[in-house]
mmCIF file of C-alpha atoms in Angstrom:
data_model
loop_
_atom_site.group_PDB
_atom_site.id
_atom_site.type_symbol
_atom_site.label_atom_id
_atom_site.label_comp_id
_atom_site.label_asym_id
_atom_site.label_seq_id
_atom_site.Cartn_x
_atom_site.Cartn_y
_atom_site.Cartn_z
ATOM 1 C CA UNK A 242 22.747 9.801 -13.927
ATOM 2 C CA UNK A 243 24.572 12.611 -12.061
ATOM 3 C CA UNK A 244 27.892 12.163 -10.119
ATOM 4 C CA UNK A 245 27.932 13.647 -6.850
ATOM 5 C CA UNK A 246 31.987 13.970 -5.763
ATOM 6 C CA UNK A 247 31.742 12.570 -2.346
ATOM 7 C CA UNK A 248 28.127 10.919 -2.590
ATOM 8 C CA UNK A 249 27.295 7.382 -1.831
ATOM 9 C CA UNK A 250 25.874 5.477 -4.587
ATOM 10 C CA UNK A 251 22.259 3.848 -3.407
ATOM 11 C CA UNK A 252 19.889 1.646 -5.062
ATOM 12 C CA UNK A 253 15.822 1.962 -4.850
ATOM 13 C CA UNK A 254 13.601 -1.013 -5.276
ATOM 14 C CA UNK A 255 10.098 0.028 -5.100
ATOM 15 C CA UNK A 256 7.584 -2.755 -5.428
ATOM 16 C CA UNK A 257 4.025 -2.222 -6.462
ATOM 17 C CA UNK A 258 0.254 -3.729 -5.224
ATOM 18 C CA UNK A 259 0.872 -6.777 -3.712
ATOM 19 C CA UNK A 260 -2.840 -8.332 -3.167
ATOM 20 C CA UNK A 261 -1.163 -11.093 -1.717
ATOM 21 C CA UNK A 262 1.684 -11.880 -3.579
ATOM 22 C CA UNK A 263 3.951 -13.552 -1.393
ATOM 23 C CA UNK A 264 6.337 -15.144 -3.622
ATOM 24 C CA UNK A 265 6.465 -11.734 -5.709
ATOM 25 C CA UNK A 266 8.158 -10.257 -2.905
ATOM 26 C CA UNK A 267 10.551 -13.139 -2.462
ATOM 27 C CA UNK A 268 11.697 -13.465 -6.206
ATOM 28 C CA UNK A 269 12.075 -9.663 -6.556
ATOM 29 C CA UNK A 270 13.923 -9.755 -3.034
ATOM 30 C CA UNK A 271 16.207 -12.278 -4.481
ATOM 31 C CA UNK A 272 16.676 -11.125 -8.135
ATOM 32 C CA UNK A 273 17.635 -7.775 -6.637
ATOM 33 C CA UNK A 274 20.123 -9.341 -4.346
ATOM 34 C CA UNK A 275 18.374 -8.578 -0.946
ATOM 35 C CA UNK A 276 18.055 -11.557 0.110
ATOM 36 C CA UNK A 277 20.561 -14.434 -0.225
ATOM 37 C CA UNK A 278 18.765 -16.605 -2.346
ATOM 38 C CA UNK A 279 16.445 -19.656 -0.598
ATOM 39 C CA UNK A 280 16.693 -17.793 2.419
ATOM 40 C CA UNK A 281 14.861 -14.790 4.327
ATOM 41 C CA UNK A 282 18.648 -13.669 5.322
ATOM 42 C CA UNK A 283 18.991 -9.602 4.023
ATOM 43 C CA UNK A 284 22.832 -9.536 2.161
ATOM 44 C CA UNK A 285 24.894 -7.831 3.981
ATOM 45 C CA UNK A 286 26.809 -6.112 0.976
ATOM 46 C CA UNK A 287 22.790 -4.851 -0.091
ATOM 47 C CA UNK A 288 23.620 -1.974 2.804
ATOM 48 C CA UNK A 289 22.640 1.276 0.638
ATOM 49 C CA UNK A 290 19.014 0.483 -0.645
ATOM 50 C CA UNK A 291 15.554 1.998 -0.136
ATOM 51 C CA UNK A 292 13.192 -0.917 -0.387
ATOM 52 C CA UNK A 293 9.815 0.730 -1.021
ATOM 53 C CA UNK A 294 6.353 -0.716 -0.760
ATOM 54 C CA UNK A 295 3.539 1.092 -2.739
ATOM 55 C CA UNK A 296 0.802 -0.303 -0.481
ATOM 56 C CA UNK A 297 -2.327 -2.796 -1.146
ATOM 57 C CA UNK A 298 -0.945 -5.722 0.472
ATOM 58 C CA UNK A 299 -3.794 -7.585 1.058
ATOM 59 C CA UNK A 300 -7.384 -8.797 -0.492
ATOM 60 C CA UNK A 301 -6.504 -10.977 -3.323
ATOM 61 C CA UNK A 302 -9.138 -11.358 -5.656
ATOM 62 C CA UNK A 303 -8.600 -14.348 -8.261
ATOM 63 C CA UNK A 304 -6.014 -12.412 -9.831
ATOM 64 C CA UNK A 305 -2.716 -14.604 -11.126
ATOM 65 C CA UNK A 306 -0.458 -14.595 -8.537
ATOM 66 C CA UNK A 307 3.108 -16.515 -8.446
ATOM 67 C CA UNK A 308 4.070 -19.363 -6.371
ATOM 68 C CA UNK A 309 2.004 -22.613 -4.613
ATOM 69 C CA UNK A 310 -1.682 -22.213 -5.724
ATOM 70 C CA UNK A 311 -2.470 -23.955 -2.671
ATOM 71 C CA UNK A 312 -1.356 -20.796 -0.799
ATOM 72 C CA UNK A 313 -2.273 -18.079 -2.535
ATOM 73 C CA UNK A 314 -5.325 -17.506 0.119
ATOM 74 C CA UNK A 315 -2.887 -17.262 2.916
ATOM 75 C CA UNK A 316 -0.924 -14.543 1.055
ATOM 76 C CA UNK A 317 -2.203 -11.065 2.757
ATOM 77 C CA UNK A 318 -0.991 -12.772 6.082
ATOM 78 C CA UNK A 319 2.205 -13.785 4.722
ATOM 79 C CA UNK A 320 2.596 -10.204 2.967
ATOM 80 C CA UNK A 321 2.170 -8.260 5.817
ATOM 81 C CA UNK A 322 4.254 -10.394 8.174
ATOM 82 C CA UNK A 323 7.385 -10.573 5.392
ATOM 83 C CA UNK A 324 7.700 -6.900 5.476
ATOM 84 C CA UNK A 325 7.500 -6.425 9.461
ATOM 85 C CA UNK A 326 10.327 -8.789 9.163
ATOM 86 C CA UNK A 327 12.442 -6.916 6.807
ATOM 87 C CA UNK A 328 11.552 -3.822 8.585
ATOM 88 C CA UNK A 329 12.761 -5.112 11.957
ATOM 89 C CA UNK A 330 15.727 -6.921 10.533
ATOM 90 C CA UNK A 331 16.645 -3.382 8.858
ATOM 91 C CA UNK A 332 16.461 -1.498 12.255
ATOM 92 C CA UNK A 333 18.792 -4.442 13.746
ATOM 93 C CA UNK A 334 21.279 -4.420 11.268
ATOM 94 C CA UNK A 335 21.525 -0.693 11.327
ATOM 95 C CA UNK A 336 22.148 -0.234 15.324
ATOM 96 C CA UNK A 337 24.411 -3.215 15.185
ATOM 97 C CA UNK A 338 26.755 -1.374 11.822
ATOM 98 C CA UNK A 339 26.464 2.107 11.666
ATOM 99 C CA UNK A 340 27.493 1.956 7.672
ATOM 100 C CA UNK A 341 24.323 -0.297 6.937
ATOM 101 C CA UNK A 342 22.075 2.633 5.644
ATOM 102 C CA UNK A 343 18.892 0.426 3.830
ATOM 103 C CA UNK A 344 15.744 1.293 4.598
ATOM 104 C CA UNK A 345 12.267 -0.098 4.798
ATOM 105 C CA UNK A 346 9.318 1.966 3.567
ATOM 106 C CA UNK A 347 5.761 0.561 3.864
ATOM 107 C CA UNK A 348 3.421 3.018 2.128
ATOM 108 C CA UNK A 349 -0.725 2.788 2.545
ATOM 109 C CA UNK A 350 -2.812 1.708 0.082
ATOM 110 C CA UNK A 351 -6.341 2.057 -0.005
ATOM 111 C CA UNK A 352 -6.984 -1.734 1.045
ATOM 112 C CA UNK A 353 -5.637 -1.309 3.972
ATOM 113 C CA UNK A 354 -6.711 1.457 5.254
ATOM 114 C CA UNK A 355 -10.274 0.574 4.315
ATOM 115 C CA UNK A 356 -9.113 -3.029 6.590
ATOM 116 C CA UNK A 357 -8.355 -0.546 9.315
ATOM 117 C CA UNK A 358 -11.717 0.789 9.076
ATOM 118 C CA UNK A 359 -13.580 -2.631 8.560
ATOM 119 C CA UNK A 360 -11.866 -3.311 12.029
ATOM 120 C CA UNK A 361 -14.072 -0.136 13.753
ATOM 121 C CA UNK A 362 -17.617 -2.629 12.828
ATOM 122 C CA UNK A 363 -17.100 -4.538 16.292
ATOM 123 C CA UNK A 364 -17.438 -0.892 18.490
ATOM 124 C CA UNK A 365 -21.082 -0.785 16.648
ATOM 125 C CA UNK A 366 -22.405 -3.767 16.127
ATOM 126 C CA UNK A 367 -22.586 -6.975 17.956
ATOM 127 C CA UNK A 368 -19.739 -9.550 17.401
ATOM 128 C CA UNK A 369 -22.816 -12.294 16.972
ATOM 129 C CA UNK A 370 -24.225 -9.674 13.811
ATOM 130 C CA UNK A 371 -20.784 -9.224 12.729
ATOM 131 C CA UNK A 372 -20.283 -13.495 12.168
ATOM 132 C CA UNK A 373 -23.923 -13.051 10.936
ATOM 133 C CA UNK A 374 -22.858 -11.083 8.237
ATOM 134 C CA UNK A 375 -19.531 -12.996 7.252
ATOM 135 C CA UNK A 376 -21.192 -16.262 7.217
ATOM 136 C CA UNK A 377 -23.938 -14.564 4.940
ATOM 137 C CA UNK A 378 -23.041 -10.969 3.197
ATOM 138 C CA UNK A 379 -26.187 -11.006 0.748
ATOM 139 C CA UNK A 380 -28.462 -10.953 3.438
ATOM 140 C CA UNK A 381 -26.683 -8.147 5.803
ATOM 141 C CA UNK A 382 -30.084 -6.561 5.833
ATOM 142 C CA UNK A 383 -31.387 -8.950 8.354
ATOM 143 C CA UNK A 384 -28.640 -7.697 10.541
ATOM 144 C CA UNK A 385 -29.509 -4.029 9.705
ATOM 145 C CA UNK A 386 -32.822 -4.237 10.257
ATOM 146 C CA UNK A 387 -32.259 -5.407 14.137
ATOM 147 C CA UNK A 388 -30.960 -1.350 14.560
ATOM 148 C CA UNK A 389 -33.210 0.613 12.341
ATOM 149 C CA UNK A 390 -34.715 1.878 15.440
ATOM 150 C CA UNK A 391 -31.349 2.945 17.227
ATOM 151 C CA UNK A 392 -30.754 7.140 17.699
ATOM 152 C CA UNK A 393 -27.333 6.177 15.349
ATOM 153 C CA UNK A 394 -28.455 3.791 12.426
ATOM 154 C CA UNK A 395 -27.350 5.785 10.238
ATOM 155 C CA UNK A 396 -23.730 5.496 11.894
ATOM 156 C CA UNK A 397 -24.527 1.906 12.119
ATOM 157 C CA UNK A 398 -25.565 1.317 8.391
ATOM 158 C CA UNK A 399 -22.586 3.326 7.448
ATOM 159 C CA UNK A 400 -20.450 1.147 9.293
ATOM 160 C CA UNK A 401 -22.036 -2.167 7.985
ATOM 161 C CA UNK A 402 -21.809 -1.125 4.408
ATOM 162 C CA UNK A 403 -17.845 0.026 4.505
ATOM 163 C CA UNK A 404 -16.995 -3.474 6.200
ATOM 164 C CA UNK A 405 -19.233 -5.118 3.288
ATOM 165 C CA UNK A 406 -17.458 -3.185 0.929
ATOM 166 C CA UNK A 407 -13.812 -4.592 2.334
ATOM 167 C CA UNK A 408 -15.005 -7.738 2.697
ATOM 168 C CA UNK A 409 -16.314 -8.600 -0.860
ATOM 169 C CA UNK A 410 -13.552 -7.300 -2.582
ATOM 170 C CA UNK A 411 -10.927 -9.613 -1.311
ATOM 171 C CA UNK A 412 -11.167 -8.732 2.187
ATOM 172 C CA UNK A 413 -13.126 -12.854 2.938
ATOM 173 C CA UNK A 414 -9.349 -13.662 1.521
ATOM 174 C CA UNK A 415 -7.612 -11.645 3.506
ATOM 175 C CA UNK A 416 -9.528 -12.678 7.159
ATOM 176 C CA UNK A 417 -9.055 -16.248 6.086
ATOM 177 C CA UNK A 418 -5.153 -15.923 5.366
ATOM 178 C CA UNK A 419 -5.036 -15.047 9.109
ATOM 179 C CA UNK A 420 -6.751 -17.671 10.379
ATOM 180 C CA UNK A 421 -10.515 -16.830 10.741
ATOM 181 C CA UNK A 422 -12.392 -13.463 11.993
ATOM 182 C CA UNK A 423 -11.016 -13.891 15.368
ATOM 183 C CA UNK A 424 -7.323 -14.668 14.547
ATOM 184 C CA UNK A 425 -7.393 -11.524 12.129
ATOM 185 C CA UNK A 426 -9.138 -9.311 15.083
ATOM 186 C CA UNK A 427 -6.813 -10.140 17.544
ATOM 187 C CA UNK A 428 -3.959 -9.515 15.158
ATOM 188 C CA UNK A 429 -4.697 -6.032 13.798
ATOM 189 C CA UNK A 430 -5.328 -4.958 17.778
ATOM 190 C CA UNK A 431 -2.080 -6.559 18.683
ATOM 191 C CA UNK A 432 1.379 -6.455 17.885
ATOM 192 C CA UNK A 433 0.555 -6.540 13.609
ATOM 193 C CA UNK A 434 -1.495 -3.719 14.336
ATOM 194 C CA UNK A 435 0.271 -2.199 16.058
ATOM 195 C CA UNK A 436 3.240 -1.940 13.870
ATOM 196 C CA UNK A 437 0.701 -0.933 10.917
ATOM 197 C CA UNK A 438 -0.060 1.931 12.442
ATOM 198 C CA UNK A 439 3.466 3.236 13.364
ATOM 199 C CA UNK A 440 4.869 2.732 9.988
ATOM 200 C CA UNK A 441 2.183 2.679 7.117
ATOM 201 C CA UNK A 442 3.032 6.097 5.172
ATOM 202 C CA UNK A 443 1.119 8.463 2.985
ATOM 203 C CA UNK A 444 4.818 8.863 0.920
ATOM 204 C CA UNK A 445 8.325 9.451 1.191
ATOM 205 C CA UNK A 446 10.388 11.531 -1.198
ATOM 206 C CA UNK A 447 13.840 9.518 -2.187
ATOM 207 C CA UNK A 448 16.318 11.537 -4.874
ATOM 208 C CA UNK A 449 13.119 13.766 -5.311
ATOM 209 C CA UNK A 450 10.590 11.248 -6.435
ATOM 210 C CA UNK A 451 7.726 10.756 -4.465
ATOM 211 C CA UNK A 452 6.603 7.410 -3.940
ATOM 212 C CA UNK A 453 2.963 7.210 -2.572
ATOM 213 C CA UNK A 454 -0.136 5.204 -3.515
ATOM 214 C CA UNK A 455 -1.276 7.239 -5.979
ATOM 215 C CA UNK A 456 -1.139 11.099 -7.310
ATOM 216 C CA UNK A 457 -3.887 13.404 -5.601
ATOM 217 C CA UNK A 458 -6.678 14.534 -7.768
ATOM 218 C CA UNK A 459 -7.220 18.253 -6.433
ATOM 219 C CA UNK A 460 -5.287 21.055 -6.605
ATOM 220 C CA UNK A 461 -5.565 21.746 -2.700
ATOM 221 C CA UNK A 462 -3.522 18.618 -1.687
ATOM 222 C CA UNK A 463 -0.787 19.274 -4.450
ATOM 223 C CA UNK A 464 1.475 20.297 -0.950
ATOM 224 C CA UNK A 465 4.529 18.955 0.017
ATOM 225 C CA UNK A 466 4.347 15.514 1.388
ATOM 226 C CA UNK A 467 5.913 16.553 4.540
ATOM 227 C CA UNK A 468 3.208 19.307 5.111
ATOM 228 C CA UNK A 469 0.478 16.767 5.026
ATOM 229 C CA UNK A 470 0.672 15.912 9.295
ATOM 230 C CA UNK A 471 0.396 20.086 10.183
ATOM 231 C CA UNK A 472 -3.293 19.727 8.329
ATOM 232 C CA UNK A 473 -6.510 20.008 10.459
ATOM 233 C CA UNK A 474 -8.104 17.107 11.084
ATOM 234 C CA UNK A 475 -10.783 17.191 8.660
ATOM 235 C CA UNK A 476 -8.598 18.402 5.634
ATOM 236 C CA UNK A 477 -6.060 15.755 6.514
ATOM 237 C CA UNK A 478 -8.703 12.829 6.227
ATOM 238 C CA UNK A 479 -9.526 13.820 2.289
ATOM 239 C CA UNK A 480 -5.871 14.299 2.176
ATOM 240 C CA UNK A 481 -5.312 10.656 3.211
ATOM 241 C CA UNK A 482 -8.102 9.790 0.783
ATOM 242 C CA UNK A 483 -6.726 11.932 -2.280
ATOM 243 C CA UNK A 484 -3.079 9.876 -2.068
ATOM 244 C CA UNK A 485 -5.080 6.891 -1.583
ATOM 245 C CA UNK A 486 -7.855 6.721 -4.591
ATOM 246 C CA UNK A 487 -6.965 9.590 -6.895
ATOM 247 C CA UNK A 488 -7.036 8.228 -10.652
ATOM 248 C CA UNK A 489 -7.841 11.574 -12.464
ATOM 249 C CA UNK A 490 -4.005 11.128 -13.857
ATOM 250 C CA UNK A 491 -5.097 8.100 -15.571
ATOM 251 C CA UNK A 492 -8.174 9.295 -16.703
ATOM 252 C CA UNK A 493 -10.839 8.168 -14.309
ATOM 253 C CA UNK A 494 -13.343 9.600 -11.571
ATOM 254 C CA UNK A 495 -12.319 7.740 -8.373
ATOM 255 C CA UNK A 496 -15.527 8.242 -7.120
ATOM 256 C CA UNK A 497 -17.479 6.869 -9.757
ATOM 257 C CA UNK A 498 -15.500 4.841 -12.163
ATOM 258 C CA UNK A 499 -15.958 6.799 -14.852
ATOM 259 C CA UNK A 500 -13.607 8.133 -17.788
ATOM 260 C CA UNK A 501 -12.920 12.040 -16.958
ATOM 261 C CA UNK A 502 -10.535 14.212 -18.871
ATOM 262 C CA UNK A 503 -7.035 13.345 -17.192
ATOM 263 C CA UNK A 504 -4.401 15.750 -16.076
ATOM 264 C CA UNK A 505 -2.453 18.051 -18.609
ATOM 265 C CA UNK A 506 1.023 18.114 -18.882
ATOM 266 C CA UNK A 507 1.441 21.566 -17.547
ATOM 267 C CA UNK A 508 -1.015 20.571 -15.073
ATOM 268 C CA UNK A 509 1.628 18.216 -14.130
ATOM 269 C CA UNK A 510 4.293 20.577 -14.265
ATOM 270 C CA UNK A 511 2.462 22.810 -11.989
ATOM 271 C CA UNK A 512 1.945 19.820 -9.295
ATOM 272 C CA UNK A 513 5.151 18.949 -9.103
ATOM 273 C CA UNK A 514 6.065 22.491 -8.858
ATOM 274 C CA UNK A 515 3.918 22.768 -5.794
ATOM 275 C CA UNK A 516 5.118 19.666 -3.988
ATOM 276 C CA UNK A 517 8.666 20.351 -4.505
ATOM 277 C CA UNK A 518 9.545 17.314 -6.479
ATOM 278 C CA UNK A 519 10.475 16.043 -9.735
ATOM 279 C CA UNK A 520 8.045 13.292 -10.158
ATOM 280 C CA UNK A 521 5.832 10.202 -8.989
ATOM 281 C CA UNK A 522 6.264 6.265 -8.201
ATOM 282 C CA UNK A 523 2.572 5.185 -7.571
ATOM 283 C CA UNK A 524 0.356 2.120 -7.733
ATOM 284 C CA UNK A 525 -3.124 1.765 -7.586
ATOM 285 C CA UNK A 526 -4.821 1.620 -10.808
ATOM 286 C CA UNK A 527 -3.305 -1.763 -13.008
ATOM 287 C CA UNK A 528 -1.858 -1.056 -15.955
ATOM 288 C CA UNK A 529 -1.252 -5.229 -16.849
ATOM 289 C CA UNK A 530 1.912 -4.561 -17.718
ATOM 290 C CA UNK A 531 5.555 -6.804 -16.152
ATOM 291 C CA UNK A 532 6.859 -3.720 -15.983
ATOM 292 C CA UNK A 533 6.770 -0.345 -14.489
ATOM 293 C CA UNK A 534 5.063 2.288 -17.041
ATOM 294 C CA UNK A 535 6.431 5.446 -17.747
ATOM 295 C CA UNK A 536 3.599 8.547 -17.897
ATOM 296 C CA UNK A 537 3.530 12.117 -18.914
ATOM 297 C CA UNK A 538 7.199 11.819 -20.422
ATOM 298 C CA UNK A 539 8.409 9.797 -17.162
ATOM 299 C CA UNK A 540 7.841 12.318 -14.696
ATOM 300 C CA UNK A 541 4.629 10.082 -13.568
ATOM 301 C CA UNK A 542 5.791 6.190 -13.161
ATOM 302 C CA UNK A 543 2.898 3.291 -12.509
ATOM 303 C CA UNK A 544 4.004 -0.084 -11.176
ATOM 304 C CA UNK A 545 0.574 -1.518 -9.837
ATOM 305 C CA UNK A 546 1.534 -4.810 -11.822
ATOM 306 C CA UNK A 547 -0.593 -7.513 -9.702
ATOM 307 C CA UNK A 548 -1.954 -10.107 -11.765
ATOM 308 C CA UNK A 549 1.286 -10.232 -13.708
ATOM 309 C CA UNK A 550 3.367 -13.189 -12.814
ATOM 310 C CA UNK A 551 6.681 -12.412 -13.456
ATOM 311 C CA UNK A 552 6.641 -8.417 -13.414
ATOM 312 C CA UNK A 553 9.135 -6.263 -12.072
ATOM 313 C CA UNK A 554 9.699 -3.378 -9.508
ATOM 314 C CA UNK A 555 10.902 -0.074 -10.321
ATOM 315 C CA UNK A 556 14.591 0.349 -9.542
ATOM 316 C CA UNK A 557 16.530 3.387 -9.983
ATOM 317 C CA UNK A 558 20.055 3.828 -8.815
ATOM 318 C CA UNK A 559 21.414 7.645 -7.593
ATOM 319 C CA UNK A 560 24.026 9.160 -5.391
ATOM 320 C CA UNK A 561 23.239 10.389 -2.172
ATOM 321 C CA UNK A 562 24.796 12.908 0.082
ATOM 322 C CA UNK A 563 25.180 10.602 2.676
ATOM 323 C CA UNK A 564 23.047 10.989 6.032
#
């Protein structure tokens, strides 16, 4: 650690893929003295900490998860509404003391965007064909066949097959924790959509580490973070999707699955380089571990830890200038 004469000591908590682990959040909240224990009241002396969250809140998929068993389907739900509560709690506490300086940070995963874009099925299709398909995914063909003769079925087919793809792997979970197709509709165009889409981030940079979903792939979108909203449209799109999916740092093809030869150390050395920072706090690809992993001599750090009952965020505790 290095002192900084005149800096204010602060305290990150960054807390990996979620998939519906409600009471995940509340024990690390608790153990890291955010919340007053048994309650969803933020401590008032926890004034100087960046709560990070790496994204994937929602879409559990039978993995362990901690808590009630009988709730564990209502967890995305619960996720999503526990941090727009901390978030909003944050902004009031900071108008109302002008020395409270913690800070909420909800980062993007790739489940939720690809929610986001499930959401986009009821402009194509017909809201009967969408229940059509939710009651009965194997046989979405019957559905697609009723538009194989429309000027855009290839649109359409696209469309059907990305809100398939959500929906078998733990998006059925996700609908259900908010109540049914409707409930979850009507949610994600009102006021929980709403705040979604004004907060979820690609990353933020805290005492130079950028936290983000995961570490890009290509060379082209090794840019500073703060770069990535002056991109054109249609670079900024496989931007989104290279912070989102990338795995070549682990060793895999995103795109396929596949082992691939992963990332060098000086390949490393040259990203960071180019993105101005001194290293990575991602999620994304599960290492099973109960605690955060340390990669290419720390500079890389991994805490997707769902599944893991018990595991623990990455915390890391630095002087700051002051704001």
């Amino acid at each position: 650690m290095s002192f900084n004469t005149g800096g204010k000591l602060r305290k990150v908590v960054a807390i990996g893929d979620l998939h519906g682990d409600y009471y995940r959040i509340l024990r690390i909240l608790e153990e890291q003295q955010i919340l007053i224990p048994g309650t969803l009241v933020w401590d008032p002396f926890s004034d100087n900490v960046d709560l990070v969250f790496i994204g994937d809140y929602i879409d559990w998929r039978g993995e362990l998860l901690e808590g009630d068993q009988r709730e564990w389907k209502m967890g995305s739900y619960k996720v999503l509404w526990l941090i727009k509560f901390l978030f909003e709690t944050v902004e009031k506490l900071s108008k109302k003391n002008k020395s409270f300086t913690s800070r909420v940070y909800m980062l993007m995963g790739n489940h939720d965007d690809m929610m986001f874009e499930s959401l986009s099925i009821f402009d194509i299709i017909g809201e009967d064909d969408v229940r059509e398909i939710v009651d009965n995914p194997t046989g979405y063909a019957v559905v697609a066949q009723k538009y194989m003769d429309d000027p855009d079925s290839g649109k359409i087919m696209d469309a059907i097959m990305r809100f398939l793809n959500w929906f078998v792997q733990g998006g059925k979970e996700t609908v259900a924790s908010f109540g049914g197709l409707d409930a979850w509709r009507n949610s994600l165009n009102g006021d929980m959509g709403k705040f979604l889409k004004d907060h979820l981030m690609l990353g933020v940079v805290i005492n130079g580490r950028l936290y983000s979903h995961s570490v890009p792939d290509k060379k082209e979108f090794w840019v500073p973070i703060q770069n990535a909203g002056k991109m054109q449209c249609g670079v900024k799109h496989r931007l989104k999707e290279a912070f989102l999916w990338g795995r070549k740092v682990w060793g895999f093809d995103f795109s396929t699955g596949q082992r691939t030869k992963p990332h060098t150390s000086a390949e490393i050395d040259e990203m960071l380089r180019m993105m101005k920072i001194k290293g990575f706090v991602v999620g994304h690809t599960p290492v099973r571990k109960d605690y955060p992993v340390m990669s290419y001599e720390g500079r890389i750090v991994n805490i997707d830890l769902h599944g893991v009952p018990g595991s623990q965020p990455y915390v890391e505790i630095y002087y700051s200038s002051g704001e």
